[in-house]
Amino acid sequence: MLLAITTAAGCNSMPQVPDNPFEEIKTVAVTPFLNSANIDIDGIQAGEIFASELVKMKGMNVVRPKTLIEEVTANNLSVSSPEDLIKLAKRVKADAIITGIITEYNPYYPRKKVGMSIQMFSVKQNTKSSLQDIQQLVKSGKPFAIKDEAQLRNTILSFEKIFDCENSATYSELERYADKYTDSHAIHSGIDAFLRYTDKYLMFVSYQMINELVDMTHEQQAEEWRKKNDK
């Protein structure tokens, strides 16, 4: 797997991540990501890349995957359910935790493709929203199936998206994202670098997933506001 090294000095201007959309969530922990069968991506690196994009969000502190690994290893913890994730988030004093899984992957240039599913759980249960409203934000059961009401009320969102650069819309988004980066020391630059190197493509995917997370949250907040004012 070819990996590129991205340095701050190589960046001209970075794509802007939206501000933190949550009133009560100021610190989020990010786990290492999992892989679906027959996919070979470094899950720790994937989680770290996602965390590096998320940390750009104004008003949000991020606990990185390596910190969670240290906490799990030092205390011999099991992490195999949403409840385990929530306990881990509390241990590192996070308000919420994000976990993810790579569901699809084509590493070959220039047909790069990554499918990603993320889930975000709050340490506090959502008792204000109806179960029906919460379920609108649960569009994926990966990596963990959400089986009961208690798990659902701790779920902020759960969704999956596929970023296939052979899709014209995805390619256009990637072009816009890649145009924000220049590296005079790199052999490959612009969109070509993002199509060649998995870590750079994961930066783009993470950025898109974070934007989708924010959009979904804003839509839910607007819907709850409308329902409140219609009463």
Coordinates of C-alpha atoms in Angstrom, one line a residue:
M1 CA 0.0 0.0 0.0
L2 CA 1.4 3.3 -1.0
L3 CA 1.3 6.0 1.6
A4 CA 2.1 9.7 1.3
I5 CA 3.5 11.9 4.1
T6 CA 1.5 15.1 4.5
T7 CA 3.2 18.0 6.3
A8 CA 1.8 21.3 7.5
A9 CA 4.4 23.1 5.4
G10 CA 3.0 21.5 2.3
C11 CA -0.4 22.8 2.7
N12 CA -1.5 26.0 0.9
S13 CA -5.0 26.3 2.4
M14 CA -7.1 23.6 3.9
P15 CA -10.8 22.8 3.2
Q16 CA -12.9 24.2 6.0
V17 CA -14.6 21.8 8.3
P18 CA -17.9 23.1 9.6
D19 CA -18.2 24.4 13.2
N20 CA -19.3 22.0 16.0
P21 CA -23.1 21.6 15.6
F22 CA -23.7 20.2 19.1
E23 CA -24.5 22.3 22.2
E24 CA -23.6 19.6 24.8
I25 CA -20.8 17.8 23.0
K26 CA -17.4 19.5 23.3
T27 CA -15.1 16.4 23.4
V28 CA -15.3 13.4 21.1
A29 CA -13.2 10.2 21.2
V30 CA -12.4 8.5 18.0
T31 CA -11.6 4.7 17.9
P32 CA -9.4 2.8 15.5
F33 CA -11.5 1.8 12.5
L34 CA -12.4 -1.7 11.6
N35 CA -12.2 -3.5 8.2
S36 CA -14.8 -5.6 6.5
A37 CA -13.7 -9.0 5.3
N38 CA -10.8 -9.0 2.7
I39 CA -10.0 -5.3 3.2
D40 CA -6.5 -4.4 4.1
I41 CA -6.4 -0.9 5.5
D42 CA -4.5 0.1 8.7
G43 CA -7.5 0.7 11.0
I44 CA -5.4 2.7 13.5
Q45 CA -4.2 5.0 10.7
A46 CA -7.8 5.3 9.3
G47 CA -9.0 6.4 12.7
E48 CA -6.1 8.8 13.2
I49 CA -6.8 10.4 9.8
F50 CA -10.5 10.8 10.7
A51 CA -9.5 12.4 14.0
S52 CA -7.1 14.8 12.2
E53 CA -10.0 16.0 10.1
L54 CA -12.4 16.2 13.0
V55 CA -9.9 18.2 15.1
K56 CA -10.2 21.0 12.6
M57 CA -13.8 21.5 13.7
K58 CA -14.1 24.8 15.7
G59 CA -15.4 24.1 19.2
M60 CA -14.5 20.4 19.3
N61 CA -11.8 18.6 21.2
V62 CA -10.7 15.2 20.0
V63 CA -9.4 12.2 21.9
R64 CA -7.3 10.2 19.4
P65 CA -7.4 6.5 18.7
K66 CA -3.9 5.9 20.1
T67 CA -5.1 7.3 23.4
L68 CA -8.0 4.9 23.4
I69 CA -5.7 2.0 22.6
E70 CA -3.5 2.9 25.6
E71 CA -6.6 3.1 27.9
V72 CA -8.0 -0.2 26.7
T73 CA -4.6 -2.0 26.9
A74 CA -3.7 -0.6 30.3
N75 CA -7.0 -1.6 31.8
N76 CA -7.6 -4.9 29.9
L77 CA -10.9 -3.6 28.6
S78 CA -13.3 -5.3 26.2
V79 CA -14.8 -3.2 23.4
S80 CA -17.4 -5.2 21.6
S81 CA -20.7 -3.3 21.9
P82 CA -22.1 0.2 22.0
E83 CA -22.2 0.0 25.8
D84 CA -18.5 -0.8 25.9
L85 CA -17.8 2.2 23.7
I86 CA -19.8 4.5 25.9
K87 CA -17.9 3.3 29.0
L88 CA -14.6 3.9 27.2
A89 CA -15.7 7.5 26.3
K90 CA -16.5 8.2 30.0
R91 CA -13.1 6.9 31.0
V92 CA -11.3 9.4 28.8
K93 CA -13.8 12.2 29.8
A94 CA -15.4 12.5 26.3
D95 CA -19.0 13.5 25.7
A96 CA -19.3 11.2 22.8
I97 CA -17.4 8.6 20.8
I98 CA -17.1 7.8 17.1
T99 CA -16.3 4.4 15.7
G100 CA -16.1 3.3 12.1
I101 CA -15.5 0.5 9.6
I102 CA -14.2 0.5 6.1
T103 CA -16.8 -1.4 4.1
E104 CA -15.4 -1.2 0.6
Y105 CA -12.0 -0.5 -0.8
N106 CA -10.4 -0.4 -4.2
P107 CA -6.7 0.7 -3.9
Y108 CA -5.9 0.8 -7.5
Y109 CA -5.0 4.0 -9.3
P110 CA -6.9 5.7 -10.8
R111 CA -10.1 3.8 -9.7
K112 CA -9.8 4.6 -6.0
K113 CA -12.9 3.7 -3.9
V114 CA -13.6 3.7 -0.2
G115 CA -16.8 2.8 1.6
M116 CA -17.0 4.0 5.2
S117 CA -19.7 3.6 7.9
I118 CA -19.5 5.6 11.1
Q119 CA -21.4 5.5 14.3
M120 CA -21.5 8.3 17.0
F121 CA -22.7 7.5 20.5
S122 CA -23.3 10.0 23.3
V123 CA -22.5 9.2 26.9
K124 CA -25.8 10.8 27.8
Q125 CA -29.1 9.3 26.6
N126 CA -31.3 11.4 24.4
T127 CA -34.6 11.6 26.3
K128 CA -35.9 14.7 24.4
S129 CA -36.3 13.2 20.9
S130 CA -38.8 10.6 20.0
L131 CA -37.5 7.1 19.1
Q132 CA -38.9 7.7 15.6
D133 CA -36.8 10.9 15.2
I134 CA -33.6 9.1 16.5
Q135 CA -34.2 6.2 14.1
Q136 CA -34.2 8.7 11.2
L137 CA -30.5 9.1 11.9
V138 CA -29.7 5.4 12.1
K139 CA -29.1 4.5 8.5
S140 CA -26.4 1.8 9.1
G141 CA -25.9 -1.1 11.5
K142 CA -22.1 -1.1 11.1
P143 CA -19.9 -1.7 12.8
F144 CA -22.4 -2.4 15.7
A145 CA -26.0 -3.5 15.4
I146 CA -28.2 -1.2 17.4
K147 CA -30.6 -3.7 19.1
D148 CA -32.7 -2.0 21.7
E149 CA -34.2 1.3 23.0
A150 CA -31.4 2.0 25.4
Q151 CA -28.7 1.7 22.7
L152 CA -30.8 3.8 20.4
R153 CA -31.1 6.6 22.9
N154 CA -27.3 6.8 23.2
T155 CA -27.0 6.9 19.4
I156 CA -26.4 10.3 17.8
L157 CA -26.2 8.9 14.2
S158 CA -25.1 5.9 12.2
F159 CA -24.6 6.1 8.4
E160 CA -22.6 4.7 5.5
K161 CA -21.3 6.3 2.3
I162 CA -19.3 5.1 -0.6
F163 CA -16.8 7.4 -2.3
D164 CA -16.0 6.0 -5.8
C165 CA -13.8 8.3 -7.9
E166 CA -15.3 6.8 -11.1
N167 CA -18.5 8.5 -10.1
S168 CA -18.5 12.0 -11.6
A169 CA -19.9 13.7 -8.5
T170 CA -17.3 12.1 -6.2
Y171 CA -14.5 13.0 -8.7
S172 CA -15.7 16.6 -8.8
E173 CA -15.7 16.8 -4.9
L174 CA -12.3 15.3 -4.8
E175 CA -11.0 17.8 -7.3
R176 CA -12.3 20.7 -5.2
Y177 CA -10.8 19.1 -2.0
A178 CA -7.4 18.4 -3.7
D179 CA -7.1 21.9 -5.1
K180 CA -6.7 23.2 -1.5
Y181 CA -3.4 21.3 -1.1
T182 CA 0.0 21.9 -2.7
D183 CA 3.3 20.2 -1.8
S184 CA 6.3 21.4 -3.7
H185 CA 8.3 18.4 -2.4
A186 CA 5.8 15.7 -3.5
I187 CA 6.4 13.6 -6.6
H188 CA 2.6 13.7 -7.2
S189 CA 0.4 16.6 -6.4
G190 CA -3.2 17.8 -6.8
I191 CA -5.9 15.2 -7.5
D192 CA -3.3 12.8 -8.8
A193 CA -1.8 12.4 -5.3
F194 CA -5.2 11.7 -3.8
L195 CA -5.9 9.0 -6.4
R196 CA -2.5 7.3 -5.8
Y197 CA -2.1 7.4 -2.0
T198 CA -4.6 5.7 0.3
D199 CA -3.9 8.0 3.3
K200 CA -4.7 11.1 1.2
Y201 CA -7.9 9.6 -0.2
L202 CA -8.9 8.7 3.4
M203 CA -8.4 12.4 4.3
F204 CA -10.9 13.3 1.6
V205 CA -13.4 10.6 2.7
S206 CA -13.1 11.6 6.3
Y207 CA -13.8 15.3 5.4
Q208 CA -16.9 14.3 3.4
M209 CA -18.2 12.1 6.3
I210 CA -17.7 14.9 8.8
N211 CA -19.6 17.3 6.5
E212 CA -22.4 14.7 6.2
L213 CA -22.5 14.2 10.0
V214 CA -22.9 18.0 10.4
D215 CA -25.6 18.2 7.7
M216 CA -27.6 15.3 9.3
T217 CA -27.4 17.0 12.7
H218 CA -28.5 20.3 11.4
E219 CA -31.5 18.7 9.6
Q220 CA -32.5 16.9 12.8
Q221 CA -32.2 20.1 14.8
A222 CA -34.3 22.0 12.3
E223 CA -37.0 19.3 12.3
E224 CA -37.2 19.2 16.1
W225 CA -37.5 23.0 16.1
R226 CA -40.4 22.8 13.6
K227 CA -42.2 20.2 15.6
K228 CA -41.7 22.2 18.8
N229 CA -43.1 25.4 17.2
D230 CA -46.0 23.6 15.5
K231 CA -47.5 22.6 18.9

